[in-house]
């Protein structure tokens, strides 16, 4: 906070501060505290807090960073004229928010700041911009996000070289390679690594004292219900990581499993004192909490699937409909893991919220999670199995026959659009399965062409022999076309498809000789069939 208010004494003052440290060390808590303090004093120019676990993609993607910063900056009346300049830019070019990040920053922040320079005293302006959890920023395709992280850092670094940009910038993140390389090679930056020299144990002890006191007050327990020795033990086992202490409190506070005294005794019994690794106590907590589920391995599979890239694009109600085989199965499998994952939002609607990335660090390391380890192949098999079961059941299996939730039509829409990706060619299908899928696909206005379904199945066939599932889907699609009066693929094209993988389903004159059906141009769902002249 002193660094924001004062020069650091260097000939070239540092405009960046990188707050970093391992998972669970309290980076976001510190960034939030600083943001609150400077907001109260009118010195917070703008902030953006990334979150990979937020339900909204706007908390994970770079595209909302500059608009958010701009919105906050134009709220400051001390920067005279900035609001009018920015709104004029947007009025002249409404597509400015679709531009490259550097161009957005130039047009929406730097140019307007240059134009208002001199209209007011910069000493009266707010002085700080905070970007928290940059390591949780993902690319727009929901991959790791290293390109987006580097682009954000590069844009802000460039801004800091402009005299019209008077702000200092705090970046908080885990010490991931892309961000480390940037700060190692860019302009001078102040670096704070949250290790033992900042005495985290004192803060963790204060936190545990306060939270155990609050829990004891709610249950009318004596003030000594948690001894100083126990708190001291938990502080030592935290190894400077707040995530351990917060996980302990969340578990003790989980009254679904028992009163707080019993929960604390259980947790103390689980301690692994025979290992010296810094995260061994945290691993022990995660391991034991997960084993409170009646089906621990299934719980891990569900957690990994929910967190997978394939699932991030789907809302929680869709994932529940896909995973559950009976009503309430989510609560049965994951309910005892409430200290690790939240299952509903403040309105009681389905919403999967994971409290910290360190859970996935634990699950991704076989040496740490041992018998709970689940690889990507297992997740893919689970997805294929769930899609198969829903297809056979003609919808989510957890829906009671007496009630149909409002989200069911949207579920069918998404399910039919994704089915081709997760068909299991080694399963048994019927012509009725194909007909049901096609009817719901076309009825839901999905933009997925049936030949892509054929390709998805055909990928695992040999050049000389198709799997039974492949033949069923080929036959079913052709039969459906005939029944609806649409031209069907020629035999020669089907044979050619068996010998060779086609590259795309929507290329005119592709391996199946398919083109858009004239009838389909009047509906949202293109139906790909053979050219009518060739039929």
PDB file of N, CA, C and O in Angstrom, residues 221-257:
ATOM      1  N   UNK A 221     -20.948 -23.609  22.855  1.00  0.00           N
ATOM      2  CA  UNK A 221     -19.838 -24.382  23.406  1.00  0.00           C
ATOM      3  C   UNK A 221     -18.954 -23.469  24.253  1.00  0.00           C
ATOM      4  O   UNK A 221     -18.890 -22.255  24.011  1.00  0.00           O
ATOM      5  N   UNK A 222     -18.230 -24.019  25.221  1.00  0.00           N
ATOM      6  CA  UNK A 222     -17.320 -23.183  26.018  1.00  0.00           C
ATOM      7  C   UNK A 222     -16.209 -22.611  25.144  1.00  0.00           C
ATOM      8  O   UNK A 222     -15.846 -23.185  24.110  1.00  0.00           O
ATOM      9  N   UNK A 223     -15.670 -21.495  25.574  1.00  0.00           N
ATOM     10  CA  UNK A 223     -14.632 -20.826  24.778  1.00  0.00           C
ATOM     11  C   UNK A 223     -13.390 -21.696  24.614  1.00  0.00           C
ATOM     12  O   UNK A 223     -12.576 -21.468  23.705  1.00  0.00           O
ATOM     13  N   UNK A 224     -13.241 -22.689  25.473  1.00  0.00           N
ATOM     14  CA  UNK A 224     -12.047 -23.559  25.420  1.00  0.00           C
ATOM     15  C   UNK A 224     -12.321 -24.870  24.680  1.00  0.00           C
ATOM     16  O   UNK A 224     -11.570 -25.833  24.829  1.00  0.00           O
ATOM     17  N   UNK A 225     -13.404 -24.918  23.887  1.00  0.00           N
ATOM     18  CA  UNK A 225     -13.752 -26.187  23.235  1.00  0.00           C
ATOM     19  C   UNK A 225     -12.677 -26.639  22.257  1.00  0.00           C
ATOM     20  O   UNK A 225     -12.562 -27.827  21.964  1.00  0.00           O
ATOM     21  N   UNK A 226     -11.878 -25.704  21.744  1.00  0.00           N
ATOM     22  CA  UNK A 226     -10.688 -26.046  20.948  1.00  0.00           C
ATOM     23  C   UNK A 226      -9.484 -25.527  21.702  1.00  0.00           C
ATOM     24  O   UNK A 226      -9.341 -24.315  21.911  1.00  0.00           O
ATOM     25  N   UNK A 227      -8.612 -26.431  22.130  1.00  0.00           N
ATOM     26  CA  UNK A 227      -7.472 -26.021  22.947  1.00  0.00           C
ATOM     27  C   UNK A 227      -6.428 -25.272  22.119  1.00  0.00           C
ATOM     28  O   UNK A 227      -6.375 -25.392  20.885  1.00  0.00           O
ATOM     29  N   UNK A 228      -5.560 -24.536  22.809  1.00  0.00           N
ATOM     30  CA  UNK A 228      -4.476 -23.825  22.133  1.00  0.00           C
ATOM     31  C   UNK A 228      -3.514 -24.805  21.469  1.00  0.00           C
ATOM     32  O   UNK A 228      -2.922 -24.498  20.433  1.00  0.00           O
ATOM     33  N   UNK A 229      -3.360 -25.978  22.085  1.00  0.00           N
ATOM     34  CA  UNK A 229      -2.471 -26.985  21.485  1.00  0.00           C
ATOM     35  C   UNK A 229      -2.998 -27.462  20.140  1.00  0.00           C
ATOM     36  O   UNK A 229      -2.226 -27.662  19.193  1.00  0.00           O
ATOM     37  N   UNK A 230      -4.314 -27.651  20.058  1.00  0.00           N
ATOM     38  CA  UNK A 230      -4.916 -28.091  18.792  1.00  0.00           C
ATOM     39  C   UNK A 230      -4.768 -27.009  17.734  1.00  0.00           C
ATOM     40  O   UNK A 230      -4.394 -27.284  16.582  1.00  0.00           O
ATOM     41  N   UNK A 231      -5.027 -25.773  18.105  1.00  0.00           N
ATOM     42  CA  UNK A 231      -4.870 -24.670  17.143  1.00  0.00           C
ATOM     43  C   UNK A 231      -3.414 -24.564  16.696  1.00  0.00           C
ATOM     44  O   UNK A 231      -3.118 -24.379  15.509  1.00  0.00           O
ATOM     45  N   UNK A 232      -2.484 -24.720  17.651  1.00  0.00           N
ATOM     46  CA  UNK A 232      -1.063 -24.690  17.296  1.00  0.00           C
ATOM     47  C   UNK A 232      -0.692 -25.801  16.323  1.00  0.00           C
ATOM     48  O   UNK A 232       0.088 -25.590  15.381  1.00  0.00           O
ATOM     49  N   UNK A 233      -1.261 -26.990  16.554  1.00  0.00           N
ATOM     50  CA  UNK A 233      -1.002 -28.111  15.655  1.00  0.00           C
ATOM     51  C   UNK A 233      -1.530 -27.818  14.250  1.00  0.00           C
ATOM     52  O   UNK A 233      -0.843 -28.058  13.247  1.00  0.00           O
ATOM     53  N   UNK A 234      -2.748 -27.280  14.166  1.00  0.00           N
ATOM     54  CA  UNK A 234      -3.327 -26.972  12.856  1.00  0.00           C
ATOM     55  C   UNK A 234      -2.551 -25.872  12.140  1.00  0.00           C
ATOM     56  O   UNK A 234      -2.409 -25.907  10.915  1.00  0.00           O
ATOM     57  N   UNK A 235      -2.047 -24.907  12.917  1.00  0.00           N
ATOM     58  CA  UNK A 235      -1.224 -23.844  12.313  1.00  0.00           C
ATOM     59  C   UNK A 235       0.040 -24.439  11.716  1.00  0.00           C
ATOM     60  O   UNK A 235       0.423 -24.125  10.579  1.00  0.00           O
ATOM     61  N   UNK A 236       0.700 -25.331  12.452  1.00  0.00           N
ATOM     62  CA  UNK A 236       1.938 -25.942  11.937  1.00  0.00           C
ATOM     63  C   UNK A 236       1.668 -26.776  10.695  1.00  0.00           C
ATOM     64  O   UNK A 236       2.432 -26.755   9.732  1.00  0.00           O
ATOM     65  N   UNK A 237       0.562 -27.507  10.722  1.00  0.00           N
ATOM     66  CA  UNK A 237       0.275 -28.373   9.581  1.00  0.00           C
ATOM     67  C   UNK A 237      -0.223 -27.591   8.369  1.00  0.00           C
ATOM     68  O   UNK A 237      -0.239 -28.123   7.251  1.00  0.00           O
ATOM     69  N   UNK A 238      -0.611 -26.337   8.570  1.00  0.00           N
ATOM     70  CA  UNK A 238      -1.021 -25.520   7.429  1.00  0.00           C
ATOM     71  C   UNK A 238       0.155 -25.212   6.512  1.00  0.00           C
ATOM     72  O   UNK A 238      -0.049 -24.910   5.330  1.00  0.00           O
ATOM     73  N   UNK A 239       1.379 -25.276   7.031  1.00  0.00           N
ATOM     74  CA  UNK A 239       2.576 -24.998   6.233  1.00  0.00           C
ATOM     75  C   UNK A 239       2.481 -23.653   5.512  1.00  0.00           C
ATOM     76  O   UNK A 239       2.911 -23.501   4.374  1.00  0.00           O
ATOM     77  N   UNK A 240       1.867 -22.679   6.186  1.00  0.00           N
ATOM     78  CA  UNK A 240       1.770 -21.353   5.597  1.00  0.00           C
ATOM     79  C   UNK A 240       0.690 -21.214   4.548  1.00  0.00           C
ATOM     80  O   UNK A 240       0.586 -20.164   3.915  1.00  0.00           O
ATOM     81  N   UNK A 241      -0.140 -22.246   4.350  1.00  0.00           N
ATOM     82  CA  UNK A 241      -1.158 -22.219   3.299  1.00  0.00           C
ATOM     83  C   UNK A 241      -2.547 -22.059   3.924  1.00  0.00           C
ATOM     84  O   UNK A 241      -3.005 -22.924   4.665  1.00  0.00           O
ATOM     85  N   UNK A 242      -3.198 -20.962   3.590  1.00  0.00           N
ATOM     86  CA  UNK A 242      -4.522 -20.707   4.143  1.00  0.00           C
ATOM     87  C   UNK A 242      -5.537 -21.748   3.697  1.00  0.00           C
ATOM     88  O   UNK A 242      -6.532 -21.982   4.374  1.00  0.00           O
ATOM     89  N   UNK A 243      -5.287 -22.365   2.550  1.00  0.00           N
ATOM     90  CA  UNK A 243      -6.263 -23.322   2.044  1.00  0.00           C
ATOM     91  C   UNK A 243      -6.447 -24.480   3.012  1.00  0.00           C
ATOM     92  O   UNK A 243      -7.545 -25.033   3.146  1.00  0.00           O
ATOM     93  N   UNK A 244      -5.384 -24.862   3.734  1.00  0.00           N
ATOM     94  CA  UNK A 244      -5.518 -25.940   4.713  1.00  0.00           C
ATOM     95  C   UNK A 244      -6.442 -25.498   5.846  1.00  0.00           C
ATOM     96  O   UNK A 244      -7.370 -26.209   6.239  1.00  0.00           O
ATOM     97  N   UNK A 245      -6.183 -24.277   6.362  1.00  0.00           N
ATOM     98  CA  UNK A 245      -6.988 -23.786   7.485  1.00  0.00           C
ATOM     99  C   UNK A 245      -8.446 -23.598   7.080  1.00  0.00           C
ATOM    100  O   UNK A 245      -9.363 -23.960   7.834  1.00  0.00           O
ATOM    101  N   UNK A 246      -8.690 -23.048   5.899  1.00  0.00           N
ATOM    102  CA  UNK A 246     -10.075 -22.836   5.477  1.00  0.00           C
ATOM    103  C   UNK A 246     -10.776 -24.163   5.225  1.00  0.00           C
ATOM    104  O   UNK A 246     -11.977 -24.297   5.503  1.00  0.00           O
ATOM    105  N   UNK A 247     -10.051 -25.154   4.713  1.00  0.00           N
ATOM    106  CA  UNK A 247     -10.647 -26.471   4.496  1.00  0.00           C
ATOM    107  C   UNK A 247     -11.021 -27.114   5.832  1.00  0.00           C
ATOM    108  O   UNK A 247     -12.081 -27.732   5.963  1.00  0.00           O
ATOM    109  N   UNK A 248     -10.159 -26.968   6.836  1.00  0.00           N
ATOM    110  CA  UNK A 248     -10.451 -27.489   8.170  1.00  0.00           C
ATOM    111  C   UNK A 248     -11.731 -26.862   8.719  1.00  0.00           C
ATOM    112  O   UNK A 248     -12.641 -27.560   9.209  1.00  0.00           O
ATOM    113  N   UNK A 249     -11.839 -25.542   8.622  1.00  0.00           N
ATOM    114  CA  UNK A 249     -13.007 -24.847   9.153  1.00  0.00           C
ATOM    115  C   UNK A 249     -14.275 -25.274   8.412  1.00  0.00           C
ATOM    116  O   UNK A 249     -15.326 -25.517   9.026  1.00  0.00           O
ATOM    117  N   UNK A 250     -14.197 -25.374   7.092  1.00  0.00           N
ATOM    118  CA  UNK A 250     -15.376 -25.781   6.328  1.00  0.00           C
ATOM    119  C   UNK A 250     -15.822 -27.189   6.715  1.00  0.00           C
ATOM    120  O   UNK A 250     -17.018 -27.477   6.778  1.00  0.00           O
ATOM    121  N   UNK A 251     -14.857 -28.071   6.984  1.00  0.00           N
ATOM    122  CA  UNK A 251     -15.214 -29.439   7.358  1.00  0.00           C
ATOM    123  C   UNK A 251     -15.837 -29.476   8.753  1.00  0.00           C
ATOM    124  O   UNK A 251     -16.868 -30.121   8.962  1.00  0.00           O
ATOM    125  N   UNK A 252     -15.224 -28.794   9.709  1.00  0.00           N
ATOM    126  CA  UNK A 252     -15.757 -28.782  11.075  1.00  0.00           C
ATOM    127  C   UNK A 252     -17.146 -28.152  11.097  1.00  0.00           C
ATOM    128  O   UNK A 252     -18.019 -28.538  11.886  1.00  0.00           O
ATOM    129  N   UNK A 253     -17.372 -27.205  10.212  1.00  0.00           N
ATOM    130  CA  UNK A 253     -18.640 -26.476  10.167  1.00  0.00           C
ATOM    131  C   UNK A 253     -19.715 -27.216   9.371  1.00  0.00           C
ATOM    132  O   UNK A 253     -20.834 -26.730   9.231  1.00  0.00           O
ATOM    133  N   UNK A 254     -19.389 -28.402   8.852  1.00  0.00           N
ATOM    134  CA  UNK A 254     -20.350 -29.176   8.060  1.00  0.00           C
ATOM    135  C   UNK A 254     -21.222 -30.005   9.001  1.00  0.00           C
ATOM    136  O   UNK A 254     -20.933 -31.160   9.308  1.00  0.00           O
ATOM    137  N   UNK A 255     -22.315 -29.431   9.454  1.00  0.00           N
ATOM    138  CA  UNK A 255     -23.159 -30.081  10.458  1.00  0.00           C
ATOM    139  C   UNK A 255     -23.951 -31.248   9.877  1.00  0.00           C
ATOM    140  O   UNK A 255     -24.564 -32.002  10.635  1.00  0.00           O
ATOM    141  N   UNK A 256     -23.932 -31.423   8.554  1.00  0.00           N
ATOM    142  CA  UNK A 256     -24.614 -32.587   7.977  1.00  0.00           C
ATOM    143  C   UNK A 256     -23.943 -33.882   8.424  1.00  0.00           C
ATOM    144  O   UNK A 256     -24.575 -34.939   8.462  1.00  0.00           O
ATOM    145  N   UNK A 257     -22.646 -33.810   8.723  1.00  0.00           N
ATOM    146  CA  UNK A 257     -21.908 -35.011   9.106  1.00  0.00           C
ATOM    147  C   UNK A 257     -21.835 -35.218  10.609  1.00  0.00           C
ATOM    148  O   UNK A 257     -21.439 -36.288  11.060  1.00  0.00           O
TER     149      UNK A 257
END
